[in-house]
mmCIF file of C-alpha atoms in Angstrom:
data_model
loop_
_atom_site.group_PDB
_atom_site.id
_atom_site.type_symbol
_atom_site.label_atom_id
_atom_site.label_comp_id
_atom_site.label_asym_id
_atom_site.label_seq_id
_atom_site.Cartn_x
_atom_site.Cartn_y
_atom_site.Cartn_z
ATOM 1 C CA GLY A 1 -14.285 -53.093 -36.115
ATOM 2 C CA ASP A 2 -14.251 -56.302 -37.732
ATOM 3 C CA SER A 3 -12.571 -59.195 -36.139
ATOM 4 C CA VAL A 4 -11.905 -63.062 -36.568
ATOM 5 C CA THR A 5 -11.314 -65.352 -33.843
ATOM 6 C CA GLN A 6 -9.806 -68.800 -34.249
ATOM 7 C CA MET A 7 -9.378 -71.627 -31.843
ATOM 8 C CA GLU A 8 -5.970 -71.852 -30.099
ATOM 9 C CA GLY A 9 -3.440 -74.152 -31.536
ATOM 10 C CA PRO A 10 -1.367 -75.980 -32.444
ATOM 11 C CA VAL A 11 -3.283 -78.985 -33.415
ATOM 12 C CA THR A 12 -1.686 -82.409 -34.023
ATOM 13 C CA LEU A 13 -3.706 -85.238 -35.630
ATOM 14 C CA SER A 14 -2.958 -88.698 -36.992
ATOM 15 C CA GLU A 15 -3.346 -89.418 -40.698
ATOM 16 C CA GLU A 16 -7.081 -90.099 -41.544
ATOM 17 C CA ALA A 17 -8.395 -88.344 -38.455
ATOM 18 C CA PHE A 18 -11.297 -85.928 -38.630
ATOM 19 C CA LEU A 19 -10.489 -82.321 -38.532
ATOM 20 C CA THR A 20 -12.441 -79.414 -37.251
ATOM 21 C CA ILE A 21 -10.948 -75.911 -36.886
ATOM 22 C CA ASN A 22 -13.259 -73.222 -35.213
ATOM 23 C CA CYS A 23 -13.688 -69.760 -36.569
ATOM 24 C CA THR A 24 -16.070 -67.096 -35.475
ATOM 25 C CA TYR A 25 -16.396 -63.549 -36.528
ATOM 26 C CA THR A 26 -17.552 -60.034 -35.710
ATOM 27 C CA ALA A 27 -18.534 -57.694 -38.534
ATOM 28 C CA THR A 28 -21.261 -55.292 -39.587
ATOM 29 C CA GLY A 29 -23.418 -56.110 -42.583
ATOM 30 C CA TYR A 30 -22.815 -59.227 -44.565
ATOM 31 C CA PRO A 31 -19.111 -60.095 -44.780
ATOM 32 C CA SER A 32 -17.608 -62.636 -47.241
ATOM 33 C CA LEU A 33 -15.763 -65.402 -45.444
ATOM 34 C CA PHE A 34 -12.572 -67.188 -46.476
ATOM 35 C CA TRP A 35 -10.068 -69.849 -45.374
ATOM 36 C CA TYR A 36 -6.438 -69.426 -46.512
ATOM 37 C CA VAL A 37 -3.679 -71.978 -46.055
ATOM 38 C CA GLN A 38 0.038 -71.417 -45.782
ATOM 39 C CA TYR A 39 2.282 -74.356 -46.447
ATOM 40 C CA PRO A 40 5.794 -74.366 -45.055
ATOM 41 C CA GLY A 41 7.976 -71.848 -46.847
ATOM 42 C CA GLU A 42 5.147 -70.631 -49.137
ATOM 43 C CA GLY A 43 2.840 -67.699 -49.209
ATOM 44 C CA LEU A 44 -0.873 -67.937 -48.463
ATOM 45 C CA GLN A 45 -3.298 -69.573 -50.791
ATOM 46 C CA LEU A 46 -6.984 -69.319 -50.907
ATOM 47 C CA LEU A 47 -8.557 -72.706 -49.817
ATOM 48 C CA LEU A 48 -12.300 -71.866 -49.928
ATOM 49 C CA LYS A 49 -14.736 -69.059 -49.592
ATOM 50 C CA ALA A 50 -18.403 -68.316 -48.989
ATOM 51 C CA THR A 51 -20.067 -65.085 -49.897
ATOM 52 C CA LYS A 52 -23.543 -65.325 -48.266
ATOM 53 C CA ALA A 53 -25.295 -66.999 -45.337
ATOM 54 C CA ASP A 54 -25.735 -70.837 -45.676
ATOM 55 C CA ASP A 55 -23.198 -71.019 -48.510
ATOM 56 C CA LYS A 56 -20.872 -73.932 -48.258
ATOM 57 C CA GLY A 57 -17.335 -73.557 -49.631
ATOM 58 C CA SER A 58 -15.320 -76.602 -50.516
ATOM 59 C CA ASN A 59 -11.942 -77.533 -51.973
ATOM 60 C CA LYS A 60 -9.496 -80.427 -51.609
ATOM 61 C CA GLY A 61 -11.812 -82.302 -49.339
ATOM 62 C CA PHE A 62 -12.172 -79.363 -46.995
ATOM 63 C CA GLU A 63 -15.511 -77.688 -46.271
ATOM 64 C CA ALA A 64 -16.867 -74.768 -44.322
ATOM 65 C CA THR A 65 -20.389 -73.443 -44.068
ATOM 66 C CA TYR A 66 -21.206 -69.729 -43.590
ATOM 67 C CA ARG A 67 -23.460 -69.696 -40.348
ATOM 68 C CA LYS A 68 -24.908 -66.219 -40.005
ATOM 69 C CA GLU A 69 -26.910 -67.191 -36.860
ATOM 70 C CA THR A 70 -23.814 -68.306 -34.924
ATOM 71 C CA THR A 71 -21.422 -65.940 -36.854
ATOM 72 C CA SER A 72 -19.139 -68.929 -37.548
ATOM 73 C CA PHE A 73 -17.272 -70.626 -40.418
ATOM 74 C CA HIS A 74 -15.716 -73.662 -39.114
ATOM 75 C CA LEU A 75 -13.359 -75.688 -41.313
ATOM 76 C CA GLU A 76 -13.806 -79.486 -41.575
ATOM 77 C CA LYS A 77 -12.215 -82.338 -43.281
ATOM 78 C CA GLY A 78 -13.198 -85.934 -42.906
ATOM 79 C CA SER A 79 -9.763 -87.491 -43.319
ATOM 80 C CA VAL A 80 -6.572 -85.512 -43.081
ATOM 81 C CA GLN A 81 -3.329 -86.324 -44.877
ATOM 82 C CA VAL A 82 0.225 -85.496 -43.957
ATOM 83 C CA SER A 83 0.322 -83.101 -46.830
ATOM 84 C CA ASP A 84 -2.384 -81.017 -44.976
ATOM 85 C CA SER A 85 0.108 -79.862 -42.472
ATOM 86 C CA ALA A 86 0.125 -76.150 -42.759
ATOM 87 C CA VAL A 87 -1.027 -72.947 -41.099
ATOM 88 C CA TYR A 88 -4.743 -72.233 -41.623
ATOM 89 C CA PHE A 89 -6.177 -68.656 -41.556
ATOM 90 C CA CYS A 90 -9.749 -67.727 -41.335
ATOM 91 C CA ALA A 91 -10.567 -64.299 -42.879
ATOM 92 C CA LEU A 92 -13.372 -61.944 -43.801
ATOM 93 C CA VAL A 93 -13.968 -59.008 -46.093
ATOM 94 C CA GLY A 94 -16.168 -56.461 -44.506
ATOM 95 C CA GLY A 95 -16.915 -52.823 -44.755
ATOM 96 C CA SER A 96 -17.829 -51.119 -48.056
ATOM 97 C CA GLY A 97 -16.011 -49.199 -50.644
ATOM 98 C CA ALA A 98 -12.789 -47.680 -49.507
ATOM 99 C CA ASN A 99 -13.094 -49.298 -46.116
ATOM 100 C CA SER A 100 -13.193 -52.769 -47.401
ATOM 101 C CA LYS A 101 -10.191 -54.916 -46.359
ATOM 102 C CA LEU A 102 -9.402 -58.496 -45.499
ATOM 103 C CA THR A 103 -9.138 -59.170 -41.746
ATOM 104 C CA PHE A 104 -7.427 -62.339 -40.675
ATOM 105 C CA GLY A 105 -7.605 -64.516 -37.648
ATOM 106 C CA LYS A 106 -4.313 -65.320 -36.000
ATOM 107 C CA GLY A 107 -3.948 -68.620 -37.670
ATOM 108 C CA ILE A 108 -3.652 -72.255 -36.436
ATOM 109 C CA THR A 109 -0.915 -74.702 -37.077
ATOM 110 C CA LEU A 110 -1.906 -78.165 -38.067
ATOM 111 C CA SER A 111 0.536 -81.051 -37.938
ATOM 112 C CA VAL A 112 -0.552 -84.442 -39.214
ATOM 113 C CA ARG A 113 1.419 -87.585 -38.177
ATOM 114 C CA PRO A 114 1.742 -90.526 -40.587
ATOM 115 C CA LYS B 1 1.339 -67.840 -65.363
ATOM 116 C CA ALA B 2 4.017 -66.367 -62.949
ATOM 117 C CA GLY B 3 2.967 -65.766 -59.470
ATOM 118 C CA VAL B 4 3.386 -62.756 -57.201
ATOM 119 C CA THR B 5 7.115 -62.121 -56.786
ATOM 120 C CA GLN B 6 8.552 -60.249 -53.858
ATOM 121 C CA THR B 7 12.195 -59.089 -53.580
ATOM 122 C CA PRO B 8 14.255 -59.331 -51.550
ATOM 123 C CA ARG B 9 13.382 -62.515 -49.799
ATOM 124 C CA TYR B 10 15.484 -61.866 -46.725
ATOM 125 C CA LEU B 11 17.163 -58.835 -45.332
ATOM 126 C CA ILE B 12 18.847 -57.575 -42.188
ATOM 127 C CA LYS B 13 18.798 -53.919 -41.160
ATOM 128 C CA THR B 14 19.808 -52.025 -37.978
ATOM 129 C CA ARG B 15 17.605 -49.682 -36.027
ATOM 130 C CA GLY B 16 17.252 -46.202 -37.713
ATOM 131 C CA GLN B 17 17.866 -47.405 -41.160
ATOM 132 C CA GLN B 18 15.157 -47.619 -43.936
ATOM 133 C CA VAL B 19 14.146 -50.362 -46.175
ATOM 134 C CA THR B 20 12.256 -50.702 -49.465
ATOM 135 C CA LEU B 21 10.416 -53.835 -50.498
ATOM 136 C CA SER B 22 9.320 -54.706 -53.982
ATOM 137 C CA CYS B 23 6.220 -56.599 -55.230
ATOM 138 C CA SER B 24 5.464 -57.682 -58.806
ATOM 139 C CA PRO B 25 1.804 -58.775 -59.013
ATOM 140 C CA ILE B 26 0.362 -61.395 -61.396
ATOM 141 C CA SER B 27 0.113 -60.102 -64.892
ATOM 142 C CA GLY B 28 -3.249 -58.413 -65.395
ATOM 143 C CA HIS B 29 -3.847 -57.933 -61.760
ATOM 144 C CA ARG B 30 -4.559 -54.224 -60.822
ATOM 145 C CA SER B 31 -4.774 -54.440 -56.946
ATOM 146 C CA VAL B 32 -1.781 -54.862 -54.657
ATOM 147 C CA SER B 33 -2.185 -55.124 -50.841
ATOM 148 C CA TRP B 34 0.561 -55.446 -48.084
ATOM 149 C CA TYR B 35 0.356 -57.278 -44.884
ATOM 150 C CA GLN B 36 2.692 -57.581 -41.911
ATOM 151 C CA GLN B 37 2.952 -61.006 -40.344
ATOM 152 C CA THR B 38 4.399 -61.586 -36.810
ATOM 153 C CA PRO B 39 4.022 -64.387 -34.329
ATOM 154 C CA GLY B 40 2.419 -62.164 -31.831
ATOM 155 C CA GLN B 41 -0.040 -60.122 -34.000
ATOM 156 C CA GLY B 42 -0.586 -62.390 -36.806
ATOM 157 C CA LEU B 43 -1.467 -60.900 -40.160
ATOM 158 C CA GLN B 44 -2.169 -57.143 -40.189
ATOM 159 C CA PHE B 45 -3.258 -55.118 -43.096
ATOM 160 C CA LEU B 46 -0.960 -52.371 -44.092
ATOM 161 C CA PHE B 47 -2.370 -50.775 -47.313
ATOM 162 C CA GLU B 48 -4.021 -51.524 -50.692
ATOM 163 C CA TYR B 49 -3.187 -49.861 -53.891
ATOM 164 C CA PHE B 50 -5.404 -49.955 -57.042
ATOM 165 C CA SER B 51 -4.588 -48.125 -60.281
ATOM 166 C CA GLU B 52 -1.717 -46.367 -58.609
ATOM 167 C CA THR B 53 -3.863 -44.945 -55.865
ATOM 168 C CA GLN B 54 -3.757 -45.910 -52.170
ATOM 169 C CA ARG B 55 -7.382 -47.081 -51.570
ATOM 170 C CA ASN B 56 -7.152 -48.108 -47.933
ATOM 171 C CA LYS B 57 -4.721 -47.989 -45.173
ATOM 172 C CA GLY B 58 -4.262 -50.076 -41.919
ATOM 173 C CA ASN B 59 -3.392 -48.747 -38.389
ATOM 174 C CA PHE B 60 0.324 -48.312 -38.882
ATOM 175 C CA PRO B 61 2.447 -45.156 -38.255
ATOM 176 C CA GLY B 62 3.522 -42.850 -41.071
ATOM 177 C CA ARG B 63 6.936 -44.549 -41.190
ATOM 178 C CA PHE B 64 5.190 -47.260 -43.320
ATOM 179 C CA SER B 65 4.432 -45.976 -46.886
ATOM 180 C CA GLY B 66 3.998 -47.373 -50.191
ATOM 181 C CA ARG B 67 3.317 -46.677 -53.906
ATOM 182 C CA GLN B 68 2.231 -48.496 -57.096
ATOM 183 C CA PHE B 69 3.535 -47.794 -60.466
ATOM 184 C CA SER B 70 1.666 -47.838 -63.858
ATOM 185 C CA ASN B 71 2.608 -51.485 -64.476
ATOM 186 C CA SER B 72 0.940 -52.307 -61.183
ATOM 187 C CA ARG B 73 4.310 -53.210 -59.438
ATOM 188 C CA SER B 74 4.396 -51.948 -55.996
ATOM 189 C CA GLU B 75 6.880 -50.872 -53.267
ATOM 190 C CA MET B 76 6.636 -50.364 -49.620
ATOM 191 C CA ASN B 77 9.028 -48.352 -47.584
ATOM 192 C CA VAL B 78 9.765 -48.392 -43.895
ATOM 193 C CA SER B 79 11.795 -45.556 -42.435
ATOM 194 C CA THR B 80 13.481 -45.169 -39.202
ATOM 195 C CA LEU B 81 13.354 -48.887 -38.514
ATOM 196 C CA GLU B 82 12.537 -50.150 -35.019
ATOM 197 C CA LEU B 83 13.180 -53.540 -33.602
ATOM 198 C CA GLY B 84 9.378 -54.192 -33.593
ATOM 199 C CA ASP B 85 9.331 -53.940 -37.358
ATOM 200 C CA SER B 86 11.015 -57.321 -37.669
ATOM 201 C CA ALA B 87 8.400 -59.416 -39.499
ATOM 202 C CA LEU B 88 7.485 -61.180 -42.673
ATOM 203 C CA TYR B 89 6.009 -58.746 -45.088
ATOM 204 C CA LEU B 90 3.545 -60.273 -47.534
ATOM 205 C CA CYS B 91 2.275 -58.789 -50.750
ATOM 206 C CA ALA B 92 -0.903 -59.892 -52.488
ATOM 207 C CA SER B 93 -2.470 -59.192 -55.796
ATOM 208 C CA SER B 94 -5.906 -59.455 -57.115
ATOM 209 C CA MET B 95 -7.751 -58.816 -60.317
ATOM 210 C CA ASP B 96 -9.951 -56.258 -58.732
ATOM 211 C CA ARG B 97 -10.234 -54.394 -55.455
ATOM 212 C CA VAL B 98 -9.528 -56.487 -52.370
ATOM 213 C CA THR B 99 -13.252 -56.474 -51.698
ATOM 214 C CA ALA B 100 -13.511 -59.703 -53.695
ATOM 215 C CA GLY B 101 -11.313 -61.351 -51.100
ATOM 216 C CA GLU B 102 -9.498 -63.749 -53.622
ATOM 217 C CA LEU B 103 -5.945 -62.703 -53.188
ATOM 218 C CA PHE B 104 -2.822 -64.287 -54.531
ATOM 219 C CA PHE B 105 0.144 -63.999 -52.146
ATOM 220 C CA GLY B 106 3.903 -63.850 -52.669
ATOM 221 C CA GLU B 107 6.248 -65.787 -50.422
ATOM 222 C CA GLY B 108 7.110 -62.649 -48.507
ATOM 223 C CA SER B 109 10.149 -60.524 -47.559
ATOM 224 C CA ARG B 110 11.513 -61.518 -44.132
ATOM 225 C CA LEU B 111 12.904 -58.327 -42.376
ATOM 226 C CA THR B 112 15.156 -58.651 -39.302
ATOM 227 C CA VAL B 113 15.981 -55.415 -37.465
ATOM 228 C CA LEU B 114 18.999 -55.533 -35.180
#
């Protein structure tokens, strides 16, 4: 079945550091890919998405490119802020029709120090 | 626009009891899906409802059930609670089927089973 693998965490960075969070997936066909973020005490929010190969999703300074050849969707940000401290989830929607569902990776906690 | 509302936010039950959780989606959203979040297993899909019909179900035992009402509000029920059912239960709503992937999550109901 479909699966999403994220790098092990947690990750701690200093403010203004460069961020990369790795995500790879296994799915049949052409899934849509997503990054969701969960701030402390809140529900998940969609951060960005990409629906086909080579698409780049971007939002709030974060970017991720849908790489079909490497089945990856790595999240990057050039300069992180303390307010980016949260749990980040990579996810995909695969399957078709009634079998379609959102499959999440295990999530990774990011802490940004001032 | 009001977000996804889940009640209750916190509850404590003992083994063998049953619990009902409620979810009010964003106005106009017709799809409601449920997820179980635990530190060990991460986010796992429970089921999706669309127009009062269950459209998809995850790999959970029959003790987990749900329903959706004509106003799109949804409830999930867990009977004969086990210690392992302790988790954060998240509800998400979307305009259309979950296939679109853009879900709006509530803050969750945290269930503790003693």
